[in-house]
Coordinates of C-alpha atoms (C1' of nucleotides) in Angstrom, one line a residue:
Chain V
X1 CA -26.6 12.6 -16.6
X2 CA -25.7 10.9 -19.8
X3 CA -22.1 10.2 -20.2
X4 CA -19.7 8.8 -22.7
X5 CA -17.5 5.8 -22.4
X6 CA -13.9 6.9 -21.9
X7 CA -12.9 3.4 -23.0
X8 CA -15.4 0.9 -24.3
X9 CA -14.7 -2.6 -23.2
X10 CA -17.0 -5.4 -24.3
X11 CA -15.9 -8.9 -23.4
X12 CA -17.7 -12.2 -24.0
X13 CA -16.5 -15.4 -22.3
X14 CA -14.3 -16.0 -25.3
X15 CA -10.6 -15.2 -25.0
X16 CA -9.8 -12.3 -27.3
X17 CA -6.2 -12.6 -28.4
X18 CA -6.2 -9.1 -29.6
X19 CA -2.6 -8.7 -30.8
X20 CA 0.0 -10.4 -32.9
X21 CA 2.7 -12.1 -31.0
X22 CA 5.5 -9.8 -32.1
X23 CA 7.9 -8.5 -29.6
X24 CA 7.9 -11.9 -27.9
X25 CA 11.6 -11.5 -27.2
X26 CA 12.9 -12.9 -30.4
X27 CA 15.7 -10.8 -31.7
X28 CA 15.8 -10.8 -35.5
X29 CA 17.5 -8.0 -37.3
X30 CA 14.9 -5.3 -37.5
X31 CA 15.4 -4.6 -41.2
X32 CA 15.6 -8.2 -42.3
X33 CA 12.4 -9.2 -40.7
X34 CA 10.2 -6.1 -41.0
X35 CA 7.2 -7.6 -39.4
X36 CA 7.6 -5.3 -36.4
X37 CA 7.6 -2.2 -38.4
X38 CA 4.9 -3.2 -40.8
X39 CA 2.6 -4.4 -38.1
X40 CA -0.4 -2.1 -38.0
X41 CA -0.3 -2.2 -34.2
X42 CA 2.9 -0.1 -34.4
X43 CA 1.6 3.4 -34.1
X44 CA 4.7 5.1 -35.4
X45 CA 4.9 3.3 -38.7
X46 CA 1.3 2.6 -39.4
X47 CA 0.2 3.0 -43.0
X48 CA 3.7 3.9 -44.3
X49 CA 4.9 2.4 -47.5
X50 CA 8.2 0.6 -48.1
X51 CA 10.0 3.6 -49.4
X52 CA 9.0 5.7 -46.4
X53 CA 9.9 2.9 -44.0
X54 CA 13.3 2.8 -45.7
X55 CA 13.8 6.5 -45.0
X56 CA 13.0 5.9 -41.3
X57 CA 15.3 2.9 -41.3
X58 CA 18.3 5.1 -42.1
X59 CA 17.6 7.3 -39.1
X60 CA 17.2 4.5 -36.6
X61 CA 19.6 2.6 -34.5
X62 CA 18.7 -0.6 -32.7
X63 CA 19.3 -0.6 -29.0
X64 CA 19.2 -3.8 -26.8
X65 CA 18.7 -3.7 -23.1
X66 CA 18.8 -6.4 -20.5
X67 CA 16.3 -6.5 -17.7
X68 CA 16.2 -3.5 -15.3
X69 CA 18.2 -1.2 -17.3
X70 CA 17.4 2.4 -18.3
X71 CA 16.5 3.1 -21.9
X72 CA 16.7 6.7 -20.9
X73 CA 17.2 8.3 -17.5
X74 CA 15.2 10.9 -15.7
X75 CA 16.7 14.2 -16.5
X76 CA 18.4 12.9 -19.7
X77 CA 18.3 15.0 -22.8
X78 CA 15.2 14.5 -25.0
X79 CA 17.4 14.6 -28.1
X80 CA 17.0 10.8 -28.4
X81 CA 13.6 9.2 -28.8
X82 CA 12.6 5.6 -28.8
X83 CA 10.2 3.1 -30.3
X84 CA 9.9 -0.2 -28.4
X85 CA 10.3 -3.2 -30.6
X86 CA 10.2 -6.1 -28.1
X87 CA 9.9 -6.6 -24.4
X88 CA 8.3 -4.5 -21.7
X89 CA 9.4 -1.4 -20.0
X90 CA 8.1 1.1 -17.5
X91 CA 8.0 4.9 -17.4
X92 CA 8.8 6.0 -13.9
X93 CA 9.1 9.3 -12.1
X94 CA 11.1 9.3 -8.9
X95 CA 10.6 12.3 -6.7
X96 CA 13.2 14.0 -4.4
X97 CA 11.7 12.2 -1.4
X98 CA 12.3 8.9 -3.1
X99 CA 8.7 8.0 -4.0
X100 CA 8.3 6.3 -7.3
X101 CA 5.3 6.5 -9.5
X102 CA 5.0 4.4 -12.6
X103 CA 3.3 6.5 -15.3
X104 CA 2.9 3.8 -17.9
X105 CA 4.0 0.4 -18.9
X106 CA 5.4 0.2 -22.4
X107 CA 5.0 -2.6 -24.9
X108 CA 6.2 -3.2 -28.5
X109 CA 5.1 -0.4 -30.8
X110 CA 5.0 2.1 -27.9
X111 CA 6.9 5.4 -28.5
X112 CA 8.8 7.4 -26.0
X113 CA 9.9 11.0 -26.3
X114 CA 7.1 13.1 -27.7
X115 CA 7.9 16.3 -25.9
X116 CA 9.3 19.6 -26.8
X117 CA 10.9 19.9 -23.4
X118 CA 14.7 19.7 -23.1
X119 CA 14.9 16.9 -20.6
X120 CA 12.9 13.8 -19.7
X121 CA 11.2 14.3 -16.4
X122 CA 10.8 10.6 -16.2
X123 CA 13.0 7.6 -16.8
X124 CA 12.3 4.5 -18.9
X125 CA 13.4 1.2 -17.4
X126 CA 13.2 -2.2 -19.0
X127 CA 11.2 -4.8 -17.1
X128 CA 12.3 -7.6 -19.4
X129 CA 14.9 -7.8 -22.1
X130 CA 14.0 -4.9 -24.4
X131 CA 14.9 -4.0 -28.0
X132 CA 14.1 -0.5 -29.1
X133 CA 14.7 1.7 -32.2
X134 CA 16.5 4.9 -31.3
X135 CA 16.2 8.1 -33.2
X136 CA 17.6 11.6 -33.1
X137 CA 14.5 13.5 -32.2
X138 CA 15.2 16.4 -34.6
X139 CA 15.9 14.0 -37.5
X140 CA 12.7 12.2 -36.9
X141 CA 10.7 15.4 -36.7
X142 CA 12.3 16.7 -39.8
X143 CA 11.4 13.5 -41.6
X144 CA 7.8 13.8 -40.3
X145 CA 7.6 17.1 -42.1
X146 CA 8.2 15.3 -45.4
X147 CA 6.0 12.2 -44.6
X148 CA 2.5 13.3 -43.7
X149 CA 1.6 9.8 -42.6
X150 CA 4.5 9.8 -40.1
X151 CA 3.4 13.2 -38.8
X152 CA -0.2 12.0 -38.4
X153 CA 1.1 8.9 -36.5
X154 CA 3.1 11.1 -34.1
X155 CA 0.0 13.1 -33.5
X156 CA -2.0 10.0 -32.8
X157 CA 0.6 8.7 -30.4
X158 CA 0.4 11.9 -28.5
X159 CA -3.4 11.6 -28.3
X160 CA -3.2 8.1 -27.1
X161 CA -0.7 8.9 -24.4
X162 CA -2.9 11.7 -23.2
X163 CA -6.0 9.5 -23.3
X164 CA -4.2 6.8 -21.2
X165 CA -3.1 9.4 -18.7
X166 CA -6.7 10.6 -18.3
X167 CA -7.7 7.0 -17.6
X168 CA -5.0 6.7 -15.0
X169 CA -6.0 9.9 -13.3
X170 CA -9.6 8.6 -13.1
X171 CA -8.4 5.2 -11.8
X172 CA -6.2 6.8 -9.0
X173 CA -8.8 9.4 -8.1
X174 CA -11.9 7.2 -8.0
X175 CA -11.2 3.5 -7.8
X176 CA -10.2 1.2 -4.9
X177 CA -7.4 -1.3 -4.8
X178 CA -9.4 -4.2 -6.3
X179 CA -10.7 -2.2 -9.2
X180 CA -7.2 -0.9 -9.9
X181 CA -5.8 -4.4 -10.0
X182 CA -8.6 -5.5 -12.4
X183 CA -7.9 -2.5 -14.6
X184 CA -4.3 -3.5 -14.9
X185 CA -5.3 -7.1 -15.8
X186 CA -7.6 -5.9 -18.6
X187 CA -5.0 -3.3 -19.7
X188 CA -2.4 -6.1 -20.0
X189 CA -4.9 -8.4 -21.8
X190 CA -5.4 -5.7 -24.4
X191 CA -1.8 -4.5 -24.8
X192 CA 0.6 -7.3 -23.7
X193 CA 1.6 -9.3 -26.8
X194 CA 0.5 -12.9 -26.4
X195 CA -1.7 -12.3 -23.4
X196 CA -5.0 -14.2 -23.3
X197 CA -7.5 -14.6 -20.5
X198 CA -6.0 -18.1 -20.1
X199 CA -2.6 -16.8 -19.5
X200 CA -1.2 -13.4 -18.7
X201 CA 2.5 -13.4 -18.1
X202 CA 3.2 -10.4 -15.9
X203 CA 6.5 -8.8 -17.0
X204 CA 6.5 -6.6 -13.9
X205 CA 6.9 -7.4 -10.3
X206 CA 4.6 -6.5 -7.4
X207 CA 6.5 -3.4 -6.6
X208 CA 6.1 -2.2 -10.1
X209 CA 2.3 -2.9 -10.0
X210 CA 2.1 -1.1 -6.7
X211 CA 4.0 2.0 -8.0
X212 CA 1.7 2.1 -11.0
X213 CA -1.5 1.8 -9.1
X214 CA -0.6 4.0 -6.2
X215 CA -0.7 1.2 -3.7
X216 CA 1.8 -0.8 -1.6
X217 CA 3.1 -4.2 -2.5
X218 CA 1.2 -5.7 0.4
X219 CA -2.1 -4.3 -0.8
X220 CA -1.4 -5.5 -4.3
X221 CA -0.7 -9.0 -3.0
X222 CA -3.8 -9.0 -0.8
X223 CA -6.0 -7.8 -3.6
X224 CA -4.7 -10.4 -6.0
X225 CA -5.3 -13.1 -3.3
X226 CA -8.8 -11.9 -2.8
X227 CA -9.5 -12.0 -6.5
X228 CA -8.2 -15.5 -6.5
X229 CA -10.3 -16.5 -3.4
X230 CA -13.3 -15.0 -5.0
X231 CA -12.8 -17.3 -8.1
X232 CA -12.2 -14.4 -10.5
X233 CA -8.6 -15.3 -11.3
X234 CA -6.2 -18.1 -10.9
X235 CA -2.4 -17.9 -10.2
X236 CA -0.5 -20.8 -11.8
X237 CA 2.5 -19.0 -10.4
X238 CA 3.3 -15.6 -9.0
X239 CA 3.8 -13.8 -12.2
X240 CA 1.2 -15.7 -14.3
X241 CA -2.5 -14.9 -14.2
X242 CA -5.5 -16.7 -15.6
X243 CA -8.7 -14.8 -15.7
X244 CA -11.6 -17.1 -14.8
X245 CA -14.4 -14.6 -14.8
X246 CA -13.6 -12.1 -17.5
X247 CA -16.9 -10.3 -17.4
X248 CA -16.6 -9.7 -13.7
X249 CA -13.0 -8.6 -13.9
X250 CA -13.8 -6.3 -16.8
X251 CA -16.8 -4.9 -15.0
X252 CA -14.7 -4.1 -11.9
X253 CA -12.1 -2.5 -14.2
X254 CA -14.5 -0.3 -16.0
X255 CA -13.8 3.4 -16.0
X256 CA -16.3 4.6 -18.5
Chain F
X1 CA 18.9 8.2 -6.5
X2 CA 19.4 11.5 -8.1
X3 CA 16.2 12.8 -9.8
X4 CA 15.0 15.8 -11.6
X5 CA 12.4 18.2 -10.6
X6 CA 9.2 17.6 -12.3
X7 CA 8.3 21.1 -11.4
X8 CA 10.5 23.5 -9.7
X9 CA 9.0 25.7 -7.1
X10 CA 11.1 28.2 -5.3
X11 CA 9.3 30.7 -3.1
X12 CA 10.6 33.3 -0.7
X13 CA 8.3 35.0 1.8
X14 CA 7.4 37.5 -0.8
X15 CA 4.2 37.4 -2.6
X16 CA 4.8 36.6 -6.2
X17 CA 2.0 38.0 -8.3
X18 CA 3.0 36.0 -11.2
X19 CA 0.4 36.9 -13.8
X20 CA -1.3 39.8 -15.2
X21 CA -4.8 40.4 -14.1
X22 CA -6.5 39.7 -17.4
X23 CA -9.5 37.5 -17.4
X24 CA -10.8 39.1 -14.2
X25 CA -14.3 38.9 -15.5
X26 CA -14.2 42.2 -17.4
X27 CA -15.9 41.8 -20.7
X28 CA -14.4 44.1 -23.3
X29 CA -14.9 43.2 -26.9
X30 CA -12.1 40.8 -27.7
X31 CA -10.9 42.5 -30.8
X32 CA -11.1 46.0 -29.5
X33 CA -9.0 45.3 -26.5
X34 CA -6.4 42.8 -27.6
X35 CA -4.6 42.5 -24.3
X36 CA -5.9 39.0 -23.9
X37 CA -4.6 37.7 -27.2
X38 CA -1.3 39.5 -27.0
X39 CA -0.5 38.5 -23.5
X40 CA 2.4 36.2 -23.5
X41 CA 0.8 34.0 -20.9
X42 CA -1.6 33.0 -23.6
X43 CA 0.0 29.9 -25.0
X44 CA -2.0 29.8 -28.2
X45 CA -1.2 33.2 -29.5
X46 CA 2.3 33.7 -28.1
X47 CA 4.9 35.4 -30.3
X48 CA 2.4 35.9 -33.1
X49 CA 2.5 39.2 -35.0
X50 CA -0.5 41.5 -35.6
X51 CA -1.1 40.1 -39.1
X52 CA -1.1 36.6 -37.9
X53 CA -3.4 37.5 -35.0
X54 CA -5.8 39.1 -37.5
X55 CA -6.0 35.8 -39.4
X56 CA -6.8 34.0 -36.2
X57 CA -9.4 36.7 -35.3
X58 CA -11.3 35.9 -38.5
X59 CA -11.7 32.3 -37.5
X60 CA -12.8 32.9 -33.9
X61 CA -16.2 33.5 -32.3
X62 CA -16.6 34.7 -28.8
X63 CA -18.7 32.6 -26.5
X64 CA -20.0 33.8 -23.1
X65 CA -21.1 31.4 -20.4
X66 CA -22.7 32.0 -17.0
X67 CA -21.6 29.9 -14.0
X68 CA -22.1 26.2 -14.1
X69 CA -22.7 25.9 -17.8
X70 CA -21.0 23.5 -20.2
X71 CA -18.6 25.0 -22.8
X72 CA -18.6 21.6 -24.3
X73 CA -20.3 18.4 -23.1
X74 CA -18.8 15.0 -22.6
X75 CA -19.4 13.1 -25.9
X76 CA -19.7 16.3 -27.9
X77 CA -18.0 16.4 -31.3
X78 CA -14.4 17.7 -31.2
X79 CA -15.0 19.9 -34.3
X80 CA -15.2 22.9 -32.0
X81 CA -12.2 23.9 -29.9
X82 CA -11.9 26.7 -27.3
X83 CA -9.4 29.1 -25.8
X84 CA -10.5 30.5 -22.4
X85 CA -10.4 34.3 -22.3
X86 CA -11.7 35.0 -18.8
X87 CA -13.1 33.2 -15.9
X88 CA -12.4 29.7 -14.6
X89 CA -13.7 26.3 -15.8
X90 CA -13.2 22.6 -15.0
X91 CA -12.5 19.6 -17.3
X92 CA -14.5 16.8 -15.8
X93 CA -15.1 13.2 -16.6
X94 CA -18.2 11.5 -15.3
X95 CA -18.3 7.7 -15.5
X96 CA -21.3 5.5 -16.0
X97 CA -21.5 4.8 -12.2
X98 CA -21.8 8.5 -11.6
X99 CA -18.3 9.2 -10.2
X100 CA -16.9 12.5 -11.3
X101 CA -13.2 13.2 -11.7
X102 CA -12.0 16.7 -12.5
X103 CA -9.0 16.4 -14.8
X104 CA -8.0 20.0 -14.8
X105 CA -9.0 23.5 -13.9
X106 CA -8.9 26.0 -16.7
X107 CA -7.9 29.6 -16.6
X108 CA -7.5 32.4 -19.1
X109 CA -5.2 31.4 -21.9
X110 CA -5.9 27.7 -21.5
X111 CA -6.8 25.8 -24.6
X112 CA -9.4 23.0 -24.9
X113 CA -9.6 20.5 -27.8
X114 CA -6.2 19.3 -28.9
X115 CA -7.2 15.8 -29.8
X116 CA -7.7 13.9 -33.1
X117 CA -10.4 11.9 -31.5
X118 CA -14.0 12.5 -32.8
X119 CA -15.6 13.1 -29.5
X120 CA -14.6 14.7 -26.2
X121 CA -14.4 12.1 -23.5
X122 CA -14.7 14.9 -21.0
X123 CA -16.9 17.9 -20.5
X124 CA -15.8 21.5 -19.8
X125 CA -18.0 23.3 -17.2
X126 CA -17.7 26.9 -16.2
X127 CA -17.1 27.6 -12.5
X128 CA -17.5 31.3 -12.9
X129 CA -18.7 33.5 -15.7
X130 CA -16.5 32.5 -18.6
X131 CA -15.7 34.0 -22.0
X132 CA -13.9 31.8 -24.5
X133 CA -12.9 32.0 -28.1
X134 CA -14.4 29.3 -30.2
X135 CA -12.8 27.9 -33.3
X136 CA -13.6 25.3 -35.9
X137 CA -10.9 22.7 -35.2
X138 CA -10.1 22.1 -38.8
X139 CA -9.9 25.7 -39.7
X140 CA -7.5 26.4 -36.9
X141 CA -5.4 23.4 -37.8
X142 CA -5.3 24.5 -41.4
X143 CA -4.2 28.0 -40.3
X144 CA -1.5 26.4 -38.1
X145 CA 0.0 24.8 -41.3
X146 CA 0.5 28.3 -42.6
X147 CA 1.7 29.9 -39.4
X148 CA 4.6 28.0 -37.9
X149 CA 4.4 30.0 -34.6
X150 CA 0.8 28.8 -34.2
X151 CA 1.8 25.3 -34.9
X152 CA 4.6 25.4 -32.4
X153 CA 2.2 26.9 -29.8
X154 CA -0.3 24.1 -30.3
X155 CA 2.6 21.6 -29.8
X156 CA 3.6 23.4 -26.6
X157 CA 0.1 23.4 -25.3
X158 CA -0.1 19.7 -25.8
X159 CA 3.2 19.2 -23.9
X160 CA 2.1 21.3 -21.1
X161 CA -1.2 19.4 -20.8
X162 CA 0.6 16.1 -20.7
X163 CA 3.1 17.5 -18.2
X164 CA 0.3 18.6 -15.9
X165 CA -1.4 15.2 -16.2
X166 CA 1.8 13.5 -15.1
X167 CA 1.9 15.8 -12.0
X168 CA -1.7 14.9 -11.2
X169 CA -1.0 11.1 -11.5
X170 CA 1.9 11.5 -9.2
X171 CA -0.2 13.5 -6.8
X172 CA -3.0 11.0 -6.7
X173 CA -0.7 8.0 -6.6
X174 CA 1.7 9.2 -3.9
X175 CA 0.4 12.1 -1.9
X176 CA -1.9 12.3 1.1
X177 CA -4.9 14.7 1.5
X178 CA -2.9 17.5 3.1
X179 CA -0.2 17.5 0.4
X180 CA -2.9 17.4 -2.3
X181 CA -4.6 20.5 -0.9
X182 CA -1.3 22.3 -0.6
X183 CA -0.5 21.4 -4.2
X184 CA -3.8 22.9 -5.3
X185 CA -3.1 26.1 -3.5
X186 CA 0.3 26.5 -5.1
X187 CA -1.2 25.5 -8.4
X188 CA -3.8 28.3 -8.1
X189 CA -1.2 30.8 -6.9
X190 CA 0.8 30.1 -10.1
X191 CA -2.1 30.0 -12.5
X192 CA -5.1 31.9 -11.2
X193 CA -5.0 35.5 -12.4
X194 CA -4.8 37.9 -9.6
X195 CA -3.9 35.3 -7.0
X196 CA -1.3 36.2 -4.4
X197 CA -0.3 34.5 -1.2
X198 CA -2.3 37.2 0.6
X199 CA -5.4 36.4 -1.2
X200 CA -6.5 33.4 -3.4
X201 CA -10.1 33.6 -4.4
X202 CA -11.2 30.1 -5.0
X203 CA -13.4 29.9 -8.1
X204 CA -14.4 26.3 -7.3
X205 CA -16.4 24.9 -4.5
X206 CA -15.3 22.1 -2.1
X207 CA -17.0 19.4 -4.2
X208 CA -14.9 20.5 -7.2
X209 CA -11.7 20.4 -5.1
X210 CA -12.6 17.0 -3.9
X211 CA -13.3 15.7 -7.3
X212 CA -10.0 17.1 -8.6
X213 CA -7.9 15.7 -5.8
X214 CA -9.7 12.3 -5.5
X215 CA -11.1 13.0 -2.0
X216 CA -14.4 13.7 -0.4
X217 CA -15.8 17.1 0.5
X218 CA -15.5 16.2 4.2
X219 CA -11.8 15.3 3.9
X220 CA -11.1 18.5 1.9
X221 CA -12.8 20.6 4.6
X222 CA -11.0 18.8 7.4
X223 CA -7.6 19.2 5.6
X224 CA -8.2 22.9 5.1
X225 CA -9.2 23.3 8.7
X226 CA -6.1 21.5 9.8
X227 CA -3.9 23.8 7.6
X228 CA -5.6 26.7 9.3
X229 CA -5.2 25.4 12.8
X230 CA -1.5 24.7 12.1
X231 CA -1.1 28.3 11.1
X232 CA -0.1 27.6 7.5
X233 CA -3.2 29.4 6.0
X234 CA -6.0 31.7 7.0
X235 CA -9.6 31.7 5.7
X236 CA -11.1 35.2 5.5
X237 CA -14.1 33.4 4.2
X238 CA -14.9 30.0 2.8
X239 CA -13.7 30.6 -0.7
X240 CA -10.8 32.9 0.0
X241 CA -7.5 31.7 1.2
X242 CA -4.4 33.5 2.6
X243 CA -1.2 31.6 2.7
X244 CA 0.7 32.5 5.9
X245 CA 3.6 30.1 5.6
X246 CA 4.3 29.9 1.9
X247 CA 7.6 27.9 2.2
X248 CA 5.9 25.2 4.3
X249 CA 2.9 25.0 2.0
X250 CA 5.1 24.9 -1.1
X251 CA 7.2 22.2 0.6
X252 CA 4.2 20.0 1.3
X253 CA 3.0 20.5 -2.3
X254 CA 6.3 19.6 -3.9
X255 CA 6.1 16.9 -6.5
X256 CA 9.7 16.9 -7.7
Chain L
dC1 C1' 21.5 -27.7 1.4
dG2 C1' 21.6 -22.8 2.4
dG3 C1' 21.0 -18.0 1.2
dG4 C1' 18.7 -14.4 -1.1
dC5 C1' 14.9 -12.5 -3.1
dA6 C1' 10.1 -11.8 -4.2
dC7 C1' 5.8 -12.7 -2.6
dT8 C1' 2.4 -13.6 1.0
dT9 C1' 0.2 -13.3 5.4
dG10 C1' -0.8 -11.3 9.9
dA11 C1' -1.7 -7.7 13.5
dG12 C1' -2.2 -3.0 14.6
dG13 C1' -2.9 1.6 13.4
dA14 C1' -3.5 5.7 10.5
dC15 C1' -6.0 8.0 7.1
dG16 C1' -9.9 8.8 4.6
dT17 C1' -14.9 7.7 4.0
dT18 C1' -19.6 7.4 5.4
dC19 C1' -23.5 8.9 7.6
dA20 C1' -25.5 12.3 10.3
dA21 C1' -26.0 16.7 12.4
dG22 C1' -24.9 21.5 13.1
dG23 C1' -23.5 26.2 11.5
dA24 C1' -22.9 30.2 8.1
dG25 C1' -24.0 32.9 4.4
dG26 C1' -27.0 34.6 0.6
dG27 C1' -31.5 35.1 -1.5
dT28 C1' -36.6 35.5 -1.4
dG29 C1' -40.9 36.7 0.5
dG30 C1' -43.6 38.4 4.1
Chain Q
dC1 C1' -36.0 44.5 8.2
dC2 C1' -36.6 40.1 9.8
dA3 C1' -37.9 35.2 9.1
dC4 C1' -37.3 31.5 6.4
dC5 C1' -35.1 28.5 3.3
dC6 C1' -31.6 26.7 0.6
dT7 C1' -27.1 25.6 -0.4
dC8 C1' -22.5 25.1 0.9
dC9 C1' -19.3 24.3 4.4
dT10 C1' -17.9 22.3 8.8
dT11 C1' -17.8 19.1 12.6
dG12 C1' -18.5 14.7 14.9
dA13 C1' -18.5 9.6 15.5
dA14 C1' -18.0 5.1 13.7
dC15 C1' -16.4 2.4 10.2
dG16 C1' -13.5 0.6 6.4
dT17 C1' -9.7 0.6 3.5
dC18 C1' -5.1 0.8 3.0
dC19 C1' -0.6 1.3 5.1
dT20 C1' 3.1 0.0 8.3
dC21 C1' 5.9 -3.2 10.4
dA22 C1' 7.0 -7.8 11.1
dA23 C1' 7.2 -12.6 10.3
dG24 C1' 6.6 -16.5 7.3
dT25 C1' 6.6 -19.1 2.8
dG26 C1' 8.1 -20.4 -1.7
dC27 C1' 11.3 -20.4 -5.4
dC28 C1' 15.6 -19.8 -7.8
dC29 C1' 20.4 -20.3 -8.0
dG30 C1' 24.6 -21.1 -6.3

DNA sequence: CGGGCACTTGAGGACGTTCAAGGAGGGTGG
DNA sequence: CCACCCTCCTTGAACGTCCTCAAGTGCCCG
């Protein structure tokens, strides 16, 4: 049966540095240095002109979080929404029996809060120091009615979120531990600002990885060790990864 | 840690027949008997008045499929979207290595095609005889700009889809085979028209269940057998389930 | 130097898969 | 109406993967 790629990945041996290095933790005032907002990697503000950005500016409030703090808590009201400006965060759902599932890792430009539900049924926790723009949901939605580009961007964000969830379902349903780890590495390579095959600085710990991939810390650790022993990756230190055989890792990660 | 329910399930020993019995395979002309469109379980047409429904009517085309046919194929253009009127279908993604993951089961009132992407990265296959309303995506979206209720409904559909995907991620990441089976049973009890604890007629076969829950057919079969031996369910025949201990099954299925 | 924390490693076991065989039901043809 | 076949489902045995529990290592920070 002929099938389509769910996500096309095509890597040479080169090191694709796919993204700008914004959101590297520097904390300039968001409306003095607009590079964040104007960057076309930022889904929310893409293709908007200066006047439109100014309108958005007036609605936003900058929020700064240290490591391991909640941007919003599970069950919190959805009247506030967020756009990550720098740092990394995780969307997590913790069930009544205490199990934790990470639903996504968030990076600069990622948006949180596109839902018409009254409460978040997940929490967003910072993994590193995080800065984020905060909006009143209704204000932003009202503005979106006036700025078609903004409305389209919100729609695109929703599509992308759904598309990523489909990938994760496929990953958890069909792939073994090694493939899941490889998927995460490729995912980080594509999304983590500053990440190159030579050096991926993991913003999350092993427990976070485990909770994202539906594994235990031990299995994550063992899988990483095996990838290392097989010569596919190198570990300069525990939270820094060098991909040695990008083709092989990308191949294992493939979920097309 | 205090957490919110992702989905609240509260069952007594009674048999909640939660839905109307529309979509039971009867094939009346869709615009003679409007019960389908007017049913408030149908997310797309909820709260719309007769005049608005008439506008939608003019855009739609009825499509009838036998069992095991594709409503739309993986990689097909997204210019056509669908609203299931009767029967059951499955959204599936088949990867290049031949693995199949079912992303959702579809029932009457479910909508397919909310995406701004050009191609479906999944296929929709009928499990039973299926009737569905077909729309040109752009026509429907244009109409949504004129009918606020329709636009809100489309937004709600998107939210619900995402919410279900989050549940599935949690299920696949954190739950064992038995819990996954129980989840499916409760899910069907809530969504499958005509389903009661006394009698759930499974529209899908064991392979479909396996591909939905990230298991093998054998494991699905063994899990069902164990639930039967433990006295939680009964199997009048292979594709018909009676839930004997609803509290226990719902408890195992819980994803809060 | 010592304590704490995150990560790794090891041994054993549980759960799910794989491979293989055995029913059970439905349809077709004799 | 029965025999046969085909498909789907179930069951069995052996294996592999991942989990659990436990100990050990390395690193950061006082």
